[in-house]
Short mmCIF file of C-alpha atoms and ligand atoms in Angstrom, two decimals:
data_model
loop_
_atom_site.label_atom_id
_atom_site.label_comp_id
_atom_site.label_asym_id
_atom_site.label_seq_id
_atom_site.Cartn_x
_atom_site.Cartn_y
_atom_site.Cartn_z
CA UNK A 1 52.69 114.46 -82.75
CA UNK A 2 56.22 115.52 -82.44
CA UNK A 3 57.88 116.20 -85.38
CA UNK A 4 61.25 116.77 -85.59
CA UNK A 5 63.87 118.13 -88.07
CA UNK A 6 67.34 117.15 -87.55
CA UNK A 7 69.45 119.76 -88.93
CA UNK A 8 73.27 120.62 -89.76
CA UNK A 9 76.29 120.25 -92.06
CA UNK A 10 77.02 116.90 -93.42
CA UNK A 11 78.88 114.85 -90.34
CA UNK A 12 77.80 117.04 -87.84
CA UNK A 13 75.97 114.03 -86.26
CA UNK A 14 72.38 113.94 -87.50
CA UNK A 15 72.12 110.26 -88.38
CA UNK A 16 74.29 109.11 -85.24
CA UNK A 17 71.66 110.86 -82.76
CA UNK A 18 68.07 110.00 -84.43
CA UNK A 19 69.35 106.40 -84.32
CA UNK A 20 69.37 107.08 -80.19
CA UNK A 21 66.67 109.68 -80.02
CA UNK A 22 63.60 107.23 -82.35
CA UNK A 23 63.99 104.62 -79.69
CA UNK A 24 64.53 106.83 -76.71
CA UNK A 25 61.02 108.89 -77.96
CA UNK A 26 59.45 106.23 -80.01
CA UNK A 27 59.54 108.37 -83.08
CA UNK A 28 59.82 107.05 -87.16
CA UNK A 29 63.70 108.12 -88.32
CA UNK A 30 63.30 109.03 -92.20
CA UNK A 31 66.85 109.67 -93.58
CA UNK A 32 66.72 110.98 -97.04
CA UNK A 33 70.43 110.12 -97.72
CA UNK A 34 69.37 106.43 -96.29
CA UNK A 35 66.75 106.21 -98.47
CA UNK A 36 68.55 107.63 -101.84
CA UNK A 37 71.63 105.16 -100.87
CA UNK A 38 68.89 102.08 -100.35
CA UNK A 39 67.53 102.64 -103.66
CA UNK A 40 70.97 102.95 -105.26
CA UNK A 41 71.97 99.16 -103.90
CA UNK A 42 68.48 97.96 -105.50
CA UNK A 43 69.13 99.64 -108.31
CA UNK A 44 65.51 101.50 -108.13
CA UNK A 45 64.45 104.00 -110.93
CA UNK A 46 64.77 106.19 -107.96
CA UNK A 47 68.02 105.39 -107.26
CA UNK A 48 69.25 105.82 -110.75
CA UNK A 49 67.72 109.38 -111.12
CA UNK A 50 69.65 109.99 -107.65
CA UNK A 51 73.09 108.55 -108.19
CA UNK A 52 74.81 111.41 -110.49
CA UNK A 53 74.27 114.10 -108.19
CA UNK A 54 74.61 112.11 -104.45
CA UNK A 55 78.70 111.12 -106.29
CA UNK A 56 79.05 114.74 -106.98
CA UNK A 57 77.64 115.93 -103.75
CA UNK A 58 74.81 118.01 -105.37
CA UNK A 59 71.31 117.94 -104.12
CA UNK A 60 69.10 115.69 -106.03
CA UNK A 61 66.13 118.19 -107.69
CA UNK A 62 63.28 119.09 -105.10
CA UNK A 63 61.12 117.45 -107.08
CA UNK A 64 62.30 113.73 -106.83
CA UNK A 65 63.13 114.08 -103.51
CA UNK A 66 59.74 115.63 -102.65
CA UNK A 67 57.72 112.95 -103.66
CA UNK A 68 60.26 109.92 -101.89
CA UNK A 69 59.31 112.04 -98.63
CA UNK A 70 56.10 112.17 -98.67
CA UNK A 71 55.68 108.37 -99.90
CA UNK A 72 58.06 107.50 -96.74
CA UNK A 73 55.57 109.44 -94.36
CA UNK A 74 52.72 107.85 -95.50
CA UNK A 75 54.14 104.65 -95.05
CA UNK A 76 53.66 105.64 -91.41
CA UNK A 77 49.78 105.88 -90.57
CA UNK A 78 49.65 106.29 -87.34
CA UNK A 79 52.97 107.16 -85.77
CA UNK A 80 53.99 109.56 -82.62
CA UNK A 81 56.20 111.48 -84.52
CA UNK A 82 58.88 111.87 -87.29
CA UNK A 83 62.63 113.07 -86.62
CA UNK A 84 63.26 114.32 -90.29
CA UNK A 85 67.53 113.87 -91.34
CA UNK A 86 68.80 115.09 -93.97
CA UNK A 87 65.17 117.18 -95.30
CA UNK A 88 64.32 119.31 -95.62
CA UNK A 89 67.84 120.80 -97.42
CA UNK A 90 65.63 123.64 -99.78
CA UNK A 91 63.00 126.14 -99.20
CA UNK A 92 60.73 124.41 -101.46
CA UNK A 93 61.30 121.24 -99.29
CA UNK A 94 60.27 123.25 -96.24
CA UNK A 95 57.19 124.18 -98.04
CA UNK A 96 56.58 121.04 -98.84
CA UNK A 97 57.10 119.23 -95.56
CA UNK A 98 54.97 122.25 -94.17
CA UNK A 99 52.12 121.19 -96.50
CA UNK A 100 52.39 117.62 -96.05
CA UNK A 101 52.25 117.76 -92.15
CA UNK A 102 49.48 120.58 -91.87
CA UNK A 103 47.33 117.84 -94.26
CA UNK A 104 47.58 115.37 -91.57
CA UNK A 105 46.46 118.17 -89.22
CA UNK A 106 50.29 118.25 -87.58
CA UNK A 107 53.35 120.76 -87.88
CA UNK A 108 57.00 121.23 -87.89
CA UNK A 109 57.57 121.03 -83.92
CA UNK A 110 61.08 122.39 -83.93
CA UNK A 111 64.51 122.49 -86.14
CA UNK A 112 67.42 121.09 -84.05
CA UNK A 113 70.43 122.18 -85.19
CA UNK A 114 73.98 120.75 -84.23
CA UNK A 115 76.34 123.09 -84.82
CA UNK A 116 79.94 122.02 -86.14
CA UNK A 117 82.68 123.61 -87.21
CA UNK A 118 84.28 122.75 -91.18
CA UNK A 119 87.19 121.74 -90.05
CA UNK A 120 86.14 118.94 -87.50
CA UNK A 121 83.18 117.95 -90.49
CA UNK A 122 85.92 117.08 -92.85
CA UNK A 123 87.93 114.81 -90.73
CA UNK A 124 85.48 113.04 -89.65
CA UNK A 125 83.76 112.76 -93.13
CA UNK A 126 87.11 111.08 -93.82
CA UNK A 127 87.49 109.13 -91.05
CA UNK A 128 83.55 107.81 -91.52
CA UNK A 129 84.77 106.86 -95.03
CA UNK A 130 87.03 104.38 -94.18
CA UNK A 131 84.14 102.04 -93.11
CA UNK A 132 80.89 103.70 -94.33
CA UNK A 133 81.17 102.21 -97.96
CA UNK A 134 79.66 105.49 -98.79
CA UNK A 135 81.90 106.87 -102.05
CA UNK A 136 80.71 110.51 -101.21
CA UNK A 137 82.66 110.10 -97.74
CA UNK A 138 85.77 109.11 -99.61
CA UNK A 139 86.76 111.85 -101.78
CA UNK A 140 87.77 115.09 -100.12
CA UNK A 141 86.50 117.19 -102.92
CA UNK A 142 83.57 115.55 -102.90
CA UNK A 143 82.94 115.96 -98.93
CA UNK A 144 83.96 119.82 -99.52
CA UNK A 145 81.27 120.12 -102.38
CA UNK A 146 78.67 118.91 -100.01
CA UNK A 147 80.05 121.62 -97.01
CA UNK A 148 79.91 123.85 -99.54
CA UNK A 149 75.96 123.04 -100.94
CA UNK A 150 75.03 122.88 -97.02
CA UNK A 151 75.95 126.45 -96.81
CA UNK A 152 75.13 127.94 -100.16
CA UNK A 153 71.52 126.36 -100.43
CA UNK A 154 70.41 124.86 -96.83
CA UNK A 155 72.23 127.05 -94.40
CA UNK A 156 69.06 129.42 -95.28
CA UNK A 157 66.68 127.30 -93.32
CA UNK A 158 67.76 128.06 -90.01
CA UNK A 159 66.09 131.44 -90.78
CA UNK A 160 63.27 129.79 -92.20
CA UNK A 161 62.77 128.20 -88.78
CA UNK A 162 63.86 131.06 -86.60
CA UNK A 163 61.21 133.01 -88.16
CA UNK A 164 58.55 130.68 -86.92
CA UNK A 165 60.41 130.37 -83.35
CA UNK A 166 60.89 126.77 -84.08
CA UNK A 167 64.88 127.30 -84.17
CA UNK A 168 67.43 125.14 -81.37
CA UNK A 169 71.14 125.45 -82.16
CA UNK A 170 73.01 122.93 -79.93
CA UNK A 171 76.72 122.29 -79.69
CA UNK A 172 77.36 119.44 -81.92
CA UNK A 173 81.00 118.66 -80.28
CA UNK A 174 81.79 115.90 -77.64
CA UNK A 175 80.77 112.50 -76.92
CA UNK A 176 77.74 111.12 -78.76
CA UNK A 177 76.03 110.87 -75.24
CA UNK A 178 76.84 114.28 -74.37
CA UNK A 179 74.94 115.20 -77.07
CA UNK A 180 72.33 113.10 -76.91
CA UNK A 181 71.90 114.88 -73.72
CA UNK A 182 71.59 118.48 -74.74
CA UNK A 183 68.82 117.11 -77.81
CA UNK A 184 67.00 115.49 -74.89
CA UNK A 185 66.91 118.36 -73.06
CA UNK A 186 65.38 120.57 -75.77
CA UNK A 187 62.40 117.22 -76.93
CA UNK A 188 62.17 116.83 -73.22
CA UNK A 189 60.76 120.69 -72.94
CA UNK A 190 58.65 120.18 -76.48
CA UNK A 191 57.11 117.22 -75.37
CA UNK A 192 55.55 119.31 -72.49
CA UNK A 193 54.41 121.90 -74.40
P1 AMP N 1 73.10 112.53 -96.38
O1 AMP N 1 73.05 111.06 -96.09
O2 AMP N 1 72.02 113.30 -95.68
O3 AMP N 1 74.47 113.12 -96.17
O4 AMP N 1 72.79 112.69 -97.93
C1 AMP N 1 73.65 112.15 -98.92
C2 AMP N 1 73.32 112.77 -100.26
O5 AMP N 1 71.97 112.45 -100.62
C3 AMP N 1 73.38 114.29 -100.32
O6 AMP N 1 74.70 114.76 -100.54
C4 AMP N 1 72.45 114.60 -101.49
O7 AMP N 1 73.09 114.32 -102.72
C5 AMP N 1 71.36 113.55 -101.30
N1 AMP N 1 70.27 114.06 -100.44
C6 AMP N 1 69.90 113.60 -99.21
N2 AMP N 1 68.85 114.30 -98.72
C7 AMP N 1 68.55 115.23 -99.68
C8 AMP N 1 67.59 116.27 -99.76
N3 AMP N 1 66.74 116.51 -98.75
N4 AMP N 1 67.56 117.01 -100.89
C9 AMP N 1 68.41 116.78 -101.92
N5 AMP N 1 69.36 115.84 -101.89
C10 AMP N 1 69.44 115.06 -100.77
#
């Protein structure tokens, strides 16, 4: 299995690219922030535990979000793969995913990071809001709040992943093909391994 996580600030791109990449490698997209916001509409006890902190642009606890994840994966018996967006955002959610995997005898393959810079996140953040629906896109506080979480309480897992020599930063500026590119080129290399 190939099992990748998606990483980066919010609007650096993740969601974009692992709508290309799950066709291109036949691989099951599970978007926490998809999920979360699909519960919301339906009004969900999920959803309602979620809403409060996804408007503030707070993480929801490890704990909810822990168990939505694994329930998503074992939806999917059977698959080639995951590309993981949006999770794991918390140590204890890289634990977790760690456990969860190494139960169905499978790992973390690699972290692919696309890099960003704050300034370029926020306008497009802003510019995504204008069409996304997505009240957490709207409100420039709100869209600073979440730069802000990414670095204070997620950042951290690039070490977490460097450690294990899973780490790939890639240049998250350009066209979306461009980039689609330089991911390819690093699952291209992991897929011979
Ligand atoms: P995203 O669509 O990934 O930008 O996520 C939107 C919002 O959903 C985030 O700002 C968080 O409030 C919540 N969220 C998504 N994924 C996670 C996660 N792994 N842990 C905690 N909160 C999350």
């Amino acid at each position: 299995m190939t099992n990748l996580v998606l990483f980066g600030p919010p609007g650096a791109g993740k969601g974009t690219q692992a709508e290309i990449l799950k066709e291109k490698y036949k691989l099951i997209h599970i978007s926490t922030g998809d999920v979360f916001r699909y519960n919301i509409k339906n009004e969900t006890e999920l959803g309602l535990s979620a809403k409060s902190y996804i408007d503030k642009g707070q993480l929801v606890p490890d704990e909810v979000t822990i168990n939505m994840l694994n329930a998503e994966v074992d939806k999917n018996e059977g698959a080639n793969g995951f590309i993981f967006d949006g999770f794991p955002r918390t140590e204890a959610q890289a634990d977790a995913l760690s456990v969860l995997l190494k139960e169905k005898n499978t790992e973390v393959s690699a972290m692919i990071a696309l890099e960003v810079e704050d300034q370029v996140l926020v306008e497009r953040l802003l510019e995504r809001g204008k069409t996304s629906g997505r009240a957490d896109d709207a409100d420039e506080e709100v869209i600073k709040n979440r730069i802000k979480v990414y670095y204070d309480e997620t950042a951290i897992l690039k070490e977490y992943y460097k450690k294990q020599d899973k780490y790939y930063g890639i240049d998250g500026v350009g066209s979306i093909d461009e980039i689609t590119q330089r991911l390819s080129a690093v699952i291209d290399e992991l897929m011979k391994k």
